[in-house]
């Protein structure tokens, strides 16, 4: 089902964004 694929894609994208934010925070501190 397409809903499931969209949900998984959103989750993966969110995790990628979270990891980028964590890297930025680490670099700043």
Coordinates of N, CA and C in Angstrom, one line a residue:
X1 N 0.8 -1.2 0.0 CA 0.0 0.0 0.0 C 0.9 1.3 0.0
X2 N 0.4 2.3 -0.7 CA 1.2 3.5 -0.8 C 1.3 4.2 0.5
X3 N 0.2 4.2 1.3 CA 0.3 4.9 2.6 C 1.5 4.4 3.4
X4 N 1.7 3.1 3.4 CA 2.7 2.5 4.2 C 4.1 3.0 3.7
X5 N 4.3 3.0 2.4 CA 5.5 3.4 1.8 C 5.8 4.9 2.2
X6 N 4.7 5.7 2.1 CA 4.9 7.1 2.5 C 5.3 7.3 3.9
X7 N 4.7 6.5 4.8 CA 5.0 6.6 6.2 C 6.4 6.2 6.5
X8 N 6.9 5.1 5.8 CA 8.3 4.7 6.0 C 9.2 5.7 5.5
X9 N 8.9 6.3 4.3 CA 9.7 7.3 3.7 C 9.8 8.6 4.6
X10 N 8.7 9.0 5.2 CA 8.7 10.1 6.1 C 9.5 9.8 7.3
X11 N 9.4 8.6 7.9 CA 10.2 8.2 9.0 C 11.7 8.2 8.7
X12 N 12.1 7.7 7.6 CA 13.5 7.7 7.2 C 14.0 9.1 7.0
X13 N 13.2 10.0 6.4 CA 13.6 11.3 6.2 C 13.8 12.1 7.5
X14 N 12.9 11.8 8.4 CA 12.9 12.5 9.7 C 14.2 12.0 10.5
X15 N 14.5 10.7 10.4 CA 15.7 10.2 11.1 C 16.9 10.9 10.5
X16 N 17.0 11.0 9.2 CA 18.1 11.7 8.5 C 18.3 13.1 9.0
X17 N 17.1 13.8 9.1 CA 17.2 15.2 9.6 C 17.7 15.2 11.0
X18 N 17.2 14.3 11.8 CA 17.6 14.3 13.2 C 19.1 14.1 13.3
X19 N 19.6 13.2 12.5 CA 21.1 12.9 12.6 C 21.9 14.1 12.2
X20 N 21.4 14.8 11.2 CA 22.1 16.1 10.7 C 22.1 17.1 11.8
X21 N 20.9 17.3 12.5 CA 20.8 18.2 13.6 C 21.8 17.8 14.7
X22 N 21.9 16.6 15.0 CA 22.8 16.1 16.1 C 24.2 16.4 15.8
X23 N 24.6 16.2 14.5 CA 26.0 16.5 14.1 C 26.2 18.0 14.2
X24 N 25.3 18.8 13.8 CA 25.5 20.3 13.9 C 25.7 20.7 15.4
X25 N 24.8 20.1 16.2 CA 24.9 20.5 17.6 C 26.3 20.1 18.2
X26 N 26.7 18.9 17.8 CA 28.0 18.4 18.4 C 29.1 19.3 17.9
X27 N 29.1 19.7 16.7 CA 30.1 20.6 16.1 C 30.1 21.9 16.8
X28 N 29.0 22.4 17.2 CA 28.9 23.7 17.8 C 29.4 23.7 19.3
X29 N 29.1 22.6 20.0 CA 29.5 22.6 21.4 C 31.0 22.3 21.6

